[in-house]
CSV table of C-alpha atoms and ligand atoms in Angstrom, one decimal:
chain,number,residue,atom,x,y,z
J,1397,MET,CA,-11.1,5.0,2.1
J,1398,ALA,CA,-9.8,8.5,3.1
J,1399,ILE,CA,-6.3,7.3,2.3
J,1400,ASP,CA,-7.4,6.0,-1.1
J,1401,LEU,CA,-8.9,9.3,-2.0
J,1402,ASP,CA,-5.7,11.0,-0.8
J,1403,LYS,CA,-3.8,8.7,-3.2
J,1404,VAL,CA,-5.9,9.9,-6.1
J,1405,HIS,CA,-5.3,13.5,-5.1
J,1406,ILE,CA,-1.6,13.0,-4.6
J,1407,ILE,CA,-1.1,11.3,-7.9
J,1408,ARG,CA,-3.2,14.0,-9.6
J,1409,LYS,CA,-1.1,16.8,-7.9
J,1410,ALA,CA,2.2,15.1,-8.7
J,1411,LEU,CA,1.1,14.6,-12.4
J,1412,SER,CA,0.0,18.2,-12.8
J,1413,PHE,CA,3.2,19.5,-11.1
J,1414,PHE,CA,5.4,17.4,-13.3
J,1415,SER,CA,3.6,18.2,-16.5
J,1416,TRP,CA,3.8,21.9,-15.6
J,1417,TYR,CA,7.5,21.5,-14.6
J,1418,LEU,CA,8.4,19.6,-17.8
J,1419,SER,CA,6.8,22.1,-20.1
J,1420,VAL,CA,8.5,25.0,-18.2
J,1421,ARG,CA,11.8,23.2,-18.5
J,1422,LEU,CA,11.3,22.5,-22.1
J,1423,ILE,CA,10.8,26.2,-22.8
J,1424,GLN,CA,13.8,27.1,-20.6
J,1425,ARG,CA,16.0,24.6,-22.4
J,1426,ILE,CA,15.1,26.0,-25.8
J,1427,GLY,CA,15.9,29.5,-24.4
J,1428,ALA,CA,19.2,28.0,-23.1
J,1429,ILE,CA,20.2,26.7,-26.5
J,1430,TYR,CA,19.7,30.1,-28.0
J,1431,HIS,CA,21.5,31.7,-25.1
J,1432,THR,CA,24.6,29.4,-25.6
J,1433,LEU,CA,24.8,30.6,-29.2
J,1434,THR,CA,24.6,34.3,-28.3
J,1435,TYR,CA,26.5,34.6,-25.0
J,1436,LYS,CA,30.1,35.9,-25.5
J,1437,ALA,CA,32.8,35.6,-22.9
J,1438,THR,CA,34.3,39.0,-22.1
J,1439,PRO,CA,37.6,39.9,-20.4
J,1440,SER,CA,36.2,41.5,-17.2
J,1441,PRO,CA,32.5,40.6,-16.7
J,1442,LYS,CA,30.5,41.8,-13.8
J,1443,ASN,CA,29.8,39.1,-11.2
J,1444,VAL,CA,26.5,37.7,-10.0
J,1445,VAL,CA,27.8,35.9,-6.9
J,1446,VAL,CA,25.8,33.1,-5.3
J,1447,ILE,CA,27.0,32.0,-1.9
J,1448,GLY,CA,26.0,28.4,-1.0
J,1449,GLY,CA,25.8,25.6,-3.5
J,1450,SER,CA,23.1,23.3,-2.1
J,1451,PHE,CA,19.5,22.7,-3.2
J,1452,ALA,CA,18.6,26.4,-3.4
J,1453,GLY,CA,21.9,27.9,-4.6
J,1454,VAL,CA,22.6,25.3,-7.3
J,1455,GLU,CA,19.1,25.8,-8.7
J,1456,LEU,CA,19.8,29.5,-9.1
J,1457,VAL,CA,23.2,28.9,-10.6
J,1458,GLN,CA,21.8,26.4,-13.1
J,1459,ARG,CA,19.3,29.0,-14.3
J,1460,LEU,CA,21.8,31.9,-14.3
J,1461,VAL,CA,24.2,30.0,-16.7
J,1462,GLU,CA,21.2,29.6,-19.0
J,1463,THR,CA,20.2,33.2,-19.0
J,1464,LEU,CA,22.8,35.8,-18.0
J,1465,PRO,CA,23.6,38.3,-20.7
J,1466,THR,CA,27.0,38.9,-22.2
J,1467,GLY,CA,29.1,41.1,-19.8
J,1468,TYR,CA,28.0,39.1,-16.7
J,1469,ARG,CA,29.0,35.8,-15.3
J,1470,VAL,CA,28.0,33.8,-12.2
J,1471,VAL,CA,30.5,32.9,-9.4
J,1472,LEU,CA,29.4,30.2,-7.0
J,1473,VAL,CA,31.1,30.3,-3.6
J,1474,GLU,CA,30.7,27.0,-1.8
J,1475,GLN,CA,32.7,25.8,1.2
J,1476,ARG,CA,32.0,22.0,0.8
J,1477,SER,CA,33.7,19.7,-1.7
J,1478,HIS,CA,30.3,18.1,-2.6
J,1479,LEU,CA,26.6,18.8,-2.4
J,1480,ASN,CA,25.5,17.0,0.8
J,1481,TYR,CA,22.4,15.1,0.0
J,1482,LEU,CA,20.8,15.7,3.4
J,1483,PHE,CA,17.5,13.8,2.7
J,1484,ALA,CA,19.4,10.5,3.0
J,1485,PHE,CA,21.8,11.3,5.8
J,1486,PRO,CA,19.6,9.8,8.6
J,1487,ARG,CA,19.6,6.5,6.6
J,1488,PHE,CA,23.3,6.7,5.8
J,1489,ALA,CA,24.1,7.4,9.5
J,1490,VAL,CA,22.5,4.2,10.5
J,1491,VAL,CA,23.0,1.7,7.6
J,1492,PRO,CA,26.6,1.0,6.5
J,1493,GLY,CA,27.8,0.8,3.0
J,1494,HIS,CA,26.1,3.8,1.2
J,1495,GLU,CA,27.7,6.8,2.8
J,1496,ARG,CA,29.6,8.0,-0.2
J,1497,LYS,CA,26.4,8.2,-2.2
J,1498,GLY,CA,25.4,11.1,0.1
J,1499,PHE,CA,28.0,13.4,-1.4
J,1500,ILE,CA,27.2,14.5,-5.0
J,1501,PRO,CA,30.2,15.9,-6.9
J,1502,TYR,CA,29.9,19.4,-8.5
J,1503,ASP,CA,31.9,18.4,-11.6
J,1504,GLY,CA,28.9,17.4,-13.8
J,1505,MET,CA,26.5,20.2,-12.7
J,1506,PHE,CA,27.3,23.0,-15.1
J,1507,THR,CA,29.0,21.2,-18.0
J,1508,LYS,CA,26.4,22.7,-20.5
J,1509,ALA,CA,27.3,26.3,-19.5
J,1510,PRO,CA,28.7,28.5,-22.2
J,1511,GLU,CA,32.4,29.2,-22.0
J,1512,GLY,CA,33.3,32.0,-19.5
J,1513,ILE,CA,29.9,32.3,-17.8
J,1514,PHE,CA,30.6,30.2,-14.7
J,1515,LYS,CA,33.2,30.0,-12.0
J,1516,LEU,CA,33.2,27.8,-8.9
J,1517,VAL,CA,35.2,29.1,-6.0
J,1518,ARG,CA,35.8,26.6,-3.2
J,1519,ASP,CA,36.0,28.8,-0.1
J,1520,THR,CA,34.0,30.1,2.9
J,1521,ALA,CA,32.5,33.5,2.6
J,1522,LEU,CA,33.1,35.4,5.8
J,1523,ARG,CA,31.5,38.8,5.3
J,1524,LEU,CA,30.3,41.4,2.8
J,1525,THR,CA,31.3,44.9,2.0
J,1526,ASP,CA,29.2,47.2,-0.3
J,1527,THR,CA,31.0,45.8,-3.2
J,1528,HIS,CA,32.9,42.6,-2.3
J,1529,VAL,CA,32.5,39.2,-0.7
J,1530,VAL,CA,35.4,38.6,1.6
J,1531,LEU,CA,36.6,34.9,1.7
J,1532,ALA,CA,38.3,32.9,4.4
J,1533,SER,CA,41.3,32.5,2.1
J,1534,GLY,CA,41.9,36.3,2.2
J,1535,GLU,CA,40.7,36.7,-1.4
J,1536,SER,CA,37.7,38.9,-2.1
J,1537,ILE,CA,35.3,38.8,-5.0
J,1538,PRO,CA,33.5,41.9,-6.4
J,1539,TYR,CA,29.8,41.6,-7.1
J,1540,ALA,CA,27.2,43.5,-9.0
J,1541,TYR,CA,24.4,41.2,-7.7
J,1542,LEU,CA,24.6,38.9,-4.7
J,1543,ALA,CA,22.4,35.9,-3.7
J,1544,VAL,CA,22.8,34.3,-0.3
J,1545,ALA,CA,21.7,30.7,0.0
J,1546,THR,CA,23.8,29.6,2.9
J,1547,GLY,CA,21.1,27.4,4.5
J,1548,SER,CA,21.6,26.2,8.1
J,1549,THR,CA,24.1,24.3,10.1
J,1550,GLN,CA,22.9,21.1,11.8
J,1551,PRO,CA,25.0,18.8,14.0
J,1552,LEU,CA,25.8,15.2,13.4
J,1553,PRO,CA,23.9,13.0,12.5
J,1554,VAL,CA,21.7,15.5,10.6
J,1555,ASN,CA,24.7,16.8,8.8
J,1556,VAL,CA,28.5,16.3,9.0
J,1557,SER,CA,30.8,19.1,10.1
J,1558,SER,CA,33.6,18.2,7.7
J,1559,LEU,CA,33.7,20.2,4.5
J,1560,GLU,CA,35.4,17.2,2.6
J,1561,ARG,CA,33.7,14.0,1.5
J,1562,ASP,CA,36.0,11.4,2.9
J,1563,PRO,CA,36.2,12.8,6.5
J,1564,GLY,CA,32.4,13.4,6.1
J,1565,CYS,CA,32.0,9.7,5.4
J,1566,ARG,CA,34.0,8.8,8.5
J,1567,GLU,CA,31.7,11.0,10.6
J,1568,LEU,CA,28.7,8.9,9.3
J,1569,GLN,CA,30.6,5.7,9.9
J,1570,PHE,CA,31.3,6.8,13.4
J,1571,VAL,CA,27.5,7.1,14.0
J,1572,GLN,CA,26.9,3.7,12.3
J,1573,GLU,CA,29.5,2.1,14.6
J,1574,SER,CA,28.1,3.8,17.7
J,1575,VAL,CA,24.6,2.6,16.8
J,1576,LYS,CA,25.9,-0.9,16.2
J,1577,LEU,CA,27.5,-1.1,19.6
J,1578,ALA,CA,24.6,0.4,21.6
J,1579,GLY,CA,21.8,-1.7,23.2
J,1580,SER,CA,19.7,1.2,24.2
J,1581,ILE,CA,19.4,4.4,22.1
J,1582,ALA,CA,17.6,7.7,22.8
J,1583,VAL,CA,16.7,10.0,19.9
J,1584,VAL,CA,15.9,13.5,21.1
J,1585,GLY,CA,13.6,15.5,18.9
J,1586,ALA,CA,10.7,13.9,17.0
J,1587,GLY,CA,10.7,16.1,13.9
J,1588,ALA,CA,11.3,14.5,10.5
J,1589,THR,CA,14.9,13.7,11.1
J,1590,GLY,CA,14.4,12.2,14.6
J,1591,VAL,CA,11.5,10.1,13.3
J,1592,GLN,CA,13.6,8.8,10.4
J,1593,LEU,CA,16.6,8.0,12.7
J,1594,ALA,CA,14.4,6.2,15.2
J,1595,THR,CA,12.5,4.2,12.6
J,1596,ASP,CA,15.6,3.3,10.7
J,1597,ILE,CA,17.5,2.1,13.8
J,1598,LYS,CA,14.5,-0.1,15.0
J,1599,SER,CA,13.8,-1.5,11.5
J,1600,PHE,CA,17.4,-2.4,10.6
J,1601,PHE,CA,18.3,-3.5,14.2
J,1602,PRO,CA,15.0,-4.7,15.8
J,1603,GLU,CA,16.9,-6.1,18.8
J,1604,LYS,CA,17.8,-2.6,20.0
J,1605,GLU,CA,15.7,-0.6,22.5
J,1606,VAL,CA,14.9,2.7,20.8
J,1607,THR,CA,13.3,5.7,22.7
J,1608,LEU,CA,12.1,8.8,20.8
J,1609,ILE,CA,11.8,11.9,23.0
J,1610,GLN,CA,9.7,14.9,22.1
J,1611,SER,CA,9.2,18.1,24.0
J,1612,GLY,CA,5.7,18.8,22.7
J,1613,ASP,CA,2.5,16.7,22.9
J,1614,ARG,CA,2.8,15.1,19.5
J,1615,VAL,CA,5.5,13.8,17.1
J,1616,MET,CA,6.2,15.9,14.0
J,1617,ASP,CA,4.3,18.9,15.4
J,1618,ARG,CA,5.3,21.2,12.5
J,1619,PHE,CA,2.8,19.2,10.4
J,1620,GLY,CA,-0.9,18.4,10.7
J,1621,PRO,CA,-2.2,16.1,13.5
J,1622,ARG,CA,-3.1,13.4,10.9
J,1623,LEU,CA,0.5,12.9,10.0
J,1624,SER,CA,1.4,12.8,13.7
J,1625,GLY,CA,-1.2,10.1,14.3
J,1626,TYR,CA,0.0,8.0,11.3
J,1627,VAL,CA,3.6,8.2,12.4
J,1628,MET,CA,2.8,7.5,16.0
J,1629,ASP,CA,0.9,4.3,15.0
J,1630,VAL,CA,3.9,3.1,13.0
J,1631,LEU,CA,6.4,4.0,15.8
J,1632,GLN,CA,4.4,2.3,18.6
J,1633,ASN,CA,2.5,-0.5,16.9
J,1634,GLU,CA,4.5,-1.5,13.9
J,1635,LEU,CA,8.1,-0.9,15.0
J,1636,LYS,CA,7.8,-0.9,18.9
J,1637,VAL,CA,9.7,2.3,19.4
J,1638,ARG,CA,9.1,3.8,22.8
J,1639,VAL,CA,7.8,7.4,22.5
J,1640,LEU,CA,8.1,9.9,25.4
J,1641,LEU,CA,6.0,13.1,24.8
J,1642,ASN,CA,6.2,16.4,26.8
J,1643,GLU,CA,9.7,15.6,27.9
J,1644,ARG,CA,12.6,18.0,27.6
J,1645,PRO,CA,15.5,16.1,29.3
J,1646,ASN,CA,18.7,17.9,30.1
J,1647,ILE,CA,21.4,16.6,27.8
J,1648,PRO,CA,24.8,16.7,29.4
J,1649,PRO,CA,27.7,18.1,27.4
J,1650,LYS,CA,28.7,15.6,24.7
J,1651,ASP,CA,31.7,13.4,25.1
J,1652,GLY,CA,33.2,13.9,21.6
J,1653,VAL,CA,30.5,14.2,18.9
J,1654,LEU,CA,27.9,11.9,20.2
J,1655,ALA,CA,26.7,11.4,23.8
J,1656,LYS,CA,27.5,7.8,24.9
J,1657,MET,CA,26.6,6.1,28.2
J,1658,THR,CA,24.5,9.1,29.2
J,1659,THR,CA,22.0,9.6,31.9
J,1660,LEU,CA,19.0,11.8,31.0
J,1661,THR,CA,16.8,13.4,33.6
J,1662,PHE,CA,13.1,13.5,32.8
J,1663,SER,CA,10.2,15.4,34.4
J,1664,GLY,CA,9.7,14.6,38.0
J,1665,GLY,CA,13.4,13.9,38.3
J,1666,ARG,CA,13.3,10.4,36.9
J,1667,GLN,CA,16.6,9.4,35.5
J,1668,GLU,CA,17.5,6.9,32.8
J,1669,LYS,CA,20.8,5.8,31.3
J,1670,PHE,CA,21.2,5.2,27.6
J,1671,ASP,CA,24.1,3.6,25.7
J,1672,LEU,CA,23.8,6.3,23.0
J,1673,VAL,CA,21.9,9.6,22.8
J,1674,LEU,CA,21.4,11.1,19.3
J,1675,THR,CA,20.0,14.6,19.0
J,1676,SER,CA,18.2,15.8,15.9
J,1677,THR,CA,17.7,19.4,17.2
J,1678,GLY,CA,19.9,22.4,17.1
J,1679,GLN,CA,19.4,23.8,13.6
J,1680,ARG,CA,21.1,27.3,13.2
J,1681,PRO,CA,20.7,29.5,10.1
J,1682,ASN,CA,24.0,30.6,8.5
J,1683,ALA,CA,23.1,34.3,8.4
J,1684,SER,CA,26.2,35.7,10.1
J,1685,ILE,CA,27.7,36.7,6.7
J,1686,LEU,CA,25.4,39.7,6.8
J,1687,ALA,CA,26.3,40.7,10.3
J,1688,THR,CA,28.7,43.4,9.5
J,1689,LEU,CA,27.1,45.0,6.3
J,1690,LEU,CA,23.4,44.6,7.1
J,1691,PRO,CA,22.9,43.6,10.7
J,1692,ALA,CA,19.4,44.9,10.7
J,1693,ALA,CA,18.4,42.2,8.2
J,1694,ILE,CA,18.9,39.4,10.7
J,1695,SER,CA,15.7,38.4,12.4
J,1696,LYS,CA,15.8,38.7,16.2
J,1697,ALA,CA,13.2,36.0,16.4
J,1698,THR,CA,14.7,33.3,14.2
J,1699,GLY,CA,18.2,34.3,13.3
J,1700,ARG,CA,17.3,34.1,9.6
J,1701,ILE,CA,17.7,36.8,6.9
J,1702,CYS,CA,14.6,38.9,6.4
J,1703,VAL,CA,13.5,39.2,2.8
J,1704,LEU,CA,10.7,40.8,0.8
J,1705,PRO,CA,8.6,38.6,-1.5
J,1706,THR,CA,11.0,39.7,-4.2
J,1707,MET,CA,13.7,37.9,-2.3
J,1708,GLN,CA,15.6,41.1,-1.7
J,1709,VAL,CA,17.0,41.5,1.7
J,1710,THR,CA,15.0,43.8,4.0
J,1711,SER,CA,15.2,44.9,7.7
J,1712,TYR,CA,13.8,42.9,10.5
J,1713,GLN,CA,11.8,45.9,11.5
J,1714,ALA,CA,10.2,46.2,8.0
J,1715,SER,CA,9.3,42.6,7.9
J,1716,GLU,CA,7.9,42.7,11.4
J,1717,THR,CA,5.7,45.7,10.8
J,1718,SER,CA,4.5,44.6,7.3
J,1719,PRO,CA,5.2,40.9,6.8
J,1720,GLY,CA,5.1,39.9,3.1
J,1721,ASN,CA,4.6,43.5,2.1
J,1722,SER,CA,6.4,44.0,-1.2
J,1723,ALA,CA,6.0,47.8,-0.9
J,1724,ALA,CA,8.5,47.8,2.0
J,1725,ALA,CA,11.9,49.0,0.9
J,1726,PRO,CA,14.8,46.6,0.4
J,1727,LEU,CA,17.9,47.3,2.5
J,1728,ALA,CA,20.1,46.7,-0.5
J,1729,PRO,CA,18.2,46.2,-3.8
J,1730,HIS,CA,20.9,44.1,-5.4
J,1731,ILE,CA,21.3,41.6,-2.5
J,1732,PHE,CA,19.0,38.6,-2.4
J,1733,ALA,CA,18.5,35.7,0.1
J,1734,PHE,CA,16.5,32.6,-0.3
J,1735,GLY,CA,16.2,28.9,0.8
J,1736,ASP,CA,16.5,27.8,4.4
J,1737,VAL,CA,18.6,30.9,5.5
J,1738,ALA,CA,15.8,33.3,4.6
J,1739,GLU,CA,12.6,34.3,6.4
J,1740,HIS,CA,10.4,33.9,3.4
J,1741,GLY,CA,7.1,32.7,4.8
J,1742,GLY,CA,7.2,29.4,2.9
J,1743,PRO,CA,8.2,25.9,3.9
J,1744,MET,CA,11.9,25.2,4.8
J,1745,MET,CA,12.1,22.6,2.0
J,1746,GLY,CA,14.3,22.0,-1.0
J,1747,ARG,CA,11.5,22.6,-3.5
J,1748,ALA,CA,10.6,25.9,-1.9
J,1749,GLY,CA,14.2,27.0,-2.4
J,1750,ALA,CA,14.0,26.1,-6.1
J,1751,MET,CA,10.8,28.2,-6.5
J,1752,GLN,CA,12.4,31.1,-4.7
J,1753,ALA,CA,15.5,30.8,-6.9
J,1754,GLU,CA,13.4,31.4,-10.0
J,1755,VAL,CA,12.0,34.6,-8.4
J,1756,ALA,CA,15.5,35.8,-7.5
J,1757,LEU,CA,16.7,34.9,-11.1
J,1758,GLN,CA,13.9,36.8,-12.8
J,1759,ASN,CA,14.4,39.9,-10.7
J,1760,ILE,CA,18.2,39.9,-11.2
J,1761,LEU,CA,17.7,39.6,-15.0
J,1762,ALA,CA,15.0,42.4,-14.9
J,1763,MET,CA,17.4,44.7,-13.0
J,1764,ILE,CA,20.3,44.0,-15.3
J,1765,LYS,CA,18.1,44.7,-18.3
J,1766,ALA,CA,16.6,47.9,-16.8
J,1767,GLY,CA,20.1,49.0,-15.7
J,1768,ASN,CA,21.4,48.5,-19.3
J,1769,LYS,CA,18.6,50.7,-20.5
J,1770,LYS,CA,19.3,53.3,-17.8
J,1771,LYS,CA,15.8,52.9,-16.4
J,1772,ASN,CA,14.9,53.9,-12.8
J,1773,LEU,CA,15.3,50.6,-10.8
J,1774,ALA,CA,13.1,51.9,-8.0
J,1775,THR,CA,10.0,51.9,-10.3
J,1776,LEU,CA,10.7,48.5,-11.7
J,1777,LYS,CA,7.9,45.9,-11.2
J,1778,LEU,CA,9.6,42.9,-9.8
J,1779,ARG,CA,8.4,39.3,-9.5
J,1780,THR,CA,7.2,38.1,-6.1
J,1781,TYR,CA,7.1,34.8,-4.3
J,1782,THR,CA,3.9,33.3,-2.9
J,1783,PRO,CA,4.4,30.0,-1.2
J,1784,ASP,CA,2.4,27.1,-2.6
J,1785,TRP,CA,2.4,24.8,0.5
J,1786,GLU,CA,0.8,21.8,-1.2
J,1787,VAL,CA,3.6,21.7,-3.8
J,1788,GLU,CA,6.6,23.1,-2.0
J,1789,GLY,CA,5.9,21.5,1.4
J,1790,PHE,CA,5.6,18.0,-0.2
J,1791,LEU,CA,7.3,15.7,2.3
J,1792,HIS,CA,8.7,12.3,1.6
J,1793,LEU,CA,9.4,10.6,4.9
J,1794,THR,CA,10.9,7.2,5.5
J,1795,LEU,CA,9.5,5.1,8.4
J,1796,GLY,CA,12.0,2.3,8.4
J,1797,ARG,CA,13.4,0.1,5.7
J,1798,THR,CA,10.3,-0.4,3.5
J,1799,HIS,CA,7.6,1.8,4.9
J,1800,HIS,CA,7.5,5.4,3.9
J,1801,LEU,CA,4.9,8.1,3.2
J,1802,VAL,CA,4.3,11.2,1.2
J,1803,TYR,CA,2.5,14.1,2.8
J,1804,ALA,CA,1.4,17.5,1.7
J,1805,MET,CA,-0.3,20.2,3.7
J,1806,ASP,CA,-2.1,23.4,2.7
J,1807,THR,CA,-1.8,25.6,5.8
J,1808,LYS,CA,-4.2,28.2,4.4
J,1809,LYS,CA,-7.0,25.8,3.7
J,1810,GLY,CA,-6.2,23.7,6.7
J,1811,THR,CA,-6.2,20.5,4.6
J,1812,ASP,CA,-3.7,17.8,4.1
J,1813,LEU,CA,-3.0,14.7,2.0
J,1814,LEU,CA,-1.3,11.5,3.2
J,1815,MET,CA,-0.3,8.3,1.4
J,1816,GLY,CA,1.6,5.4,3.0
J,1817,ILE,CA,3.8,3.3,0.7
J,1818,HIS,CA,5.5,-0.1,1.2
J,1819,ASN,CA,8.6,-0.6,-0.9
J,1820,GLY,CA,12.0,1.1,-1.1
J,1821,THR,CA,15.7,0.5,-1.5
J,1822,ASP,CA,18.3,0.7,1.2
J,1823,ASP,CA,20.1,3.7,-0.5
J,1824,LEU,CA,16.8,5.5,-1.1
J,1825,ASP,CA,17.4,5.5,-4.8
J,1826,VAL,CA,19.8,8.4,-4.6
J,1827,GLY,CA,21.1,7.5,-8.1
J,1828,LYS,CA,18.1,9.5,-9.5
J,1829,PHE,CA,19.4,12.7,-7.8
J,1830,TRP,CA,23.0,12.1,-8.9
J,1831,LYS,CA,21.6,12.0,-12.5
J,1832,ARG,CA,19.7,15.2,-11.9
J,1833,TYR,CA,23.0,16.8,-11.0
J,1834,GLY,CA,24.9,15.4,-14.0
J,1835,ALA,CA,26.7,12.6,-12.1
J,1836,ASP,CA,26.6,8.8,-12.0
J,1837,VAL,CA,26.3,7.1,-8.6
J,1838,LYS,CA,28.1,4.0,-9.9
J,1839,GLU,CA,31.3,6.0,-9.4
J,1840,VAL,CA,31.0,5.4,-5.6
J,1841,GLU,CA,29.1,2.2,-5.3
J,1842,GLY,CA,30.4,0.0,-2.5
J,1843,PRO,CA,31.4,1.2,1.0
J,1844,ALA,CA,33.8,4.1,1.7
J,1845,GLU,CA,37.3,3.2,3.0
J,1846,GLY,CA,37.1,2.4,6.7
J,1847,GLY,CA,33.4,1.5,6.4
J,1848,GLU,CA,31.9,-1.9,7.0
J,1849,GLN,CA,31.5,-4.4,4.1
L,2778,FAD,C1,16.7,14.5,6.9
L,2778,FAD,C2,16.1,15.5,6.1
L,2778,FAD,C3,15.1,15.2,5.2
L,2778,FAD,C4,14.6,16.2,4.3
L,2778,FAD,N1,13.6,15.9,3.5
L,2778,FAD,C5,13.1,16.8,2.6
L,2778,FAD,C6,12.1,16.4,1.6
L,2778,FAD,O1,11.6,15.3,1.6
L,2778,FAD,N2,11.7,17.4,0.7
L,2778,FAD,C7,12.3,18.7,0.7
L,2778,FAD,O2,11.9,19.5,-0.1
L,2778,FAD,N3,13.2,19.0,1.7
L,2778,FAD,C8,13.6,18.1,2.6
L,2778,FAD,N4,14.5,18.5,3.6
L,2778,FAD,C9,14.9,19.9,3.7
L,2778,FAD,C10,16.0,20.3,2.8
L,2778,FAD,O3,17.1,19.5,3.0
L,2778,FAD,C11,16.4,21.8,3.0
L,2778,FAD,O4,15.2,22.6,2.9
L,2778,FAD,C12,17.4,22.2,2.0
L,2778,FAD,O5,18.6,21.5,2.3
L,2778,FAD,C13,17.7,23.7,2.1
L,2778,FAD,O6,18.6,24.0,1.1
L,2778,FAD,P1,19.5,25.3,1.1
L,2778,FAD,O7,20.3,25.3,-0.2
L,2778,FAD,O8,18.7,26.5,1.4
L,2778,FAD,O9,20.5,25.2,2.4
L,2778,FAD,P2,21.5,24.0,2.8
L,2778,FAD,O10,21.1,22.7,2.2
L,2778,FAD,O11,21.6,24.1,4.3
L,2778,FAD,O12,22.8,24.4,2.1
L,2778,FAD,C14,23.6,25.6,2.3
L,2778,FAD,C15,24.9,25.5,1.6
L,2778,FAD,O13,25.6,26.7,1.8
L,2778,FAD,C16,27.0,26.4,2.1
L,2778,FAD,N5,27.5,27.5,2.9
L,2778,FAD,C17,27.0,27.9,4.1
L,2778,FAD,N6,27.7,28.9,4.6
L,2778,FAD,C18,28.6,29.2,3.7
L,2778,FAD,C19,29.6,30.2,3.6
L,2778,FAD,N7,29.8,31.1,4.6
L,2778,FAD,N8,30.4,30.2,2.5
L,2778,FAD,C20,30.3,29.3,1.5
L,2778,FAD,N9,29.3,28.3,1.5
L,2778,FAD,C21,28.5,28.3,2.6
L,2778,FAD,C22,26.9,25.0,2.8
L,2778,FAD,O14,28.1,24.4,2.7
L,2778,FAD,C23,25.8,24.4,2.0
L,2778,FAD,O15,26.3,23.7,0.9
L,2778,FAD,C24,15.1,17.5,4.4
L,2778,FAD,C25,16.1,17.9,5.3
L,2778,FAD,C26,16.6,16.9,6.1
L,2778,FAD,C27,17.7,17.2,7.1
């Protein structure tokens, strides 16, 4: 009964979010048409540089190309050849034949942008000066405003290390092959990715022995206990995955990218050998780009970039003494950070990054406008971000081939909503997201070269 009520709430929430989103997008699109007619390319425009072209960065760039005034353009600096669709990587690391669908091309994303407003620079940003972004190629790009959306680095199988699609596919194929050959597999870390990996392996290959290992006393402990209980039931009773809680085994140095034929030592000294050990831990924020110009902005606690609710970069000390205090001073008013790299107080999720992108956008536009009118920027009233956990923290989690769930938690109210669903496609319907980014998944249907048929 409780689950049914949740279903009603979730459907109501989703409908109200999408009707709000569609009406906002309609107004934005009308504004964008007018903008296309009025924007004029100029010979030396000032740059709004966005570093990082994933879920957060692309959202900001898509809005900047619809709104920046004449005299400005947006430059996106991205090191990867494609947008890595991380949500599907646990599935594509286990199930062969779909890996190329995990890499969405950038070509179609900004085709509606007015001439001269957008430039994509395929490079790695190394560091900042007061005025320039210094790139690995040796080039540097001047900026008037800067937005850092460099996210985090996660090891295989959560993400691939290669910056190109085809070698990236080979990394995923290597995991697929290793899974196929292993009889006993340990997955270390029972967060969302670890749970998805363990349930996918057991559901696509029921003959394998799968052990999920968690350091705390429940799986998925970043979320509410109700979600942990539901997932635990699926793991143990539906799929027969062995779950070990309160265990933090030492993981010997890896032989290559994945640990094979590895003995783990558990509490009390008990040892057990696994054919394959997959780790879903080890996320590191990519904040080092600020290390030379604004080292005080990097949180000593989390390694993320500290930001004000305006998304402007602030010091660790300011955010520690007055967290969420928009009255604290920015370290550099024209430098913004958002998405998973930023300490923003909201969920580390794709939708939260999109909401923060809109805050950064409105503030950049307001500062440009005020600057053009020679207004005092220090007195400008800027927009602020307040996380909406129920909307931004909306989780879609697969629990094997056909079982999945949606979950939303409101941390302030201490309430949550949960709905289990039984259906689903092997490629997780990624085509929908390709479309959202102006691309057609049919371009890459069928396995990548070197992959299994
Ligand atoms: C398995 C899995 C499932 C998930 N499911 C959900 C879900 O259901 N819903 C949800 O909302 N979220 C989900 N998430 C979380 C979501 O993927 C992240 O919140 C999101 O990817 C963060 O986006 P981002 O743009 O901030 O950073 P990232 O996605 O980490 O991207 C950062 C980008 O910056 C680039 N970059 C980094 N450093 C540099 C540099 N120096 N120079 C140039 N480019 C650089 C990188 O190449 C990358 O493209 C999931 C994550 C995983 C792993």
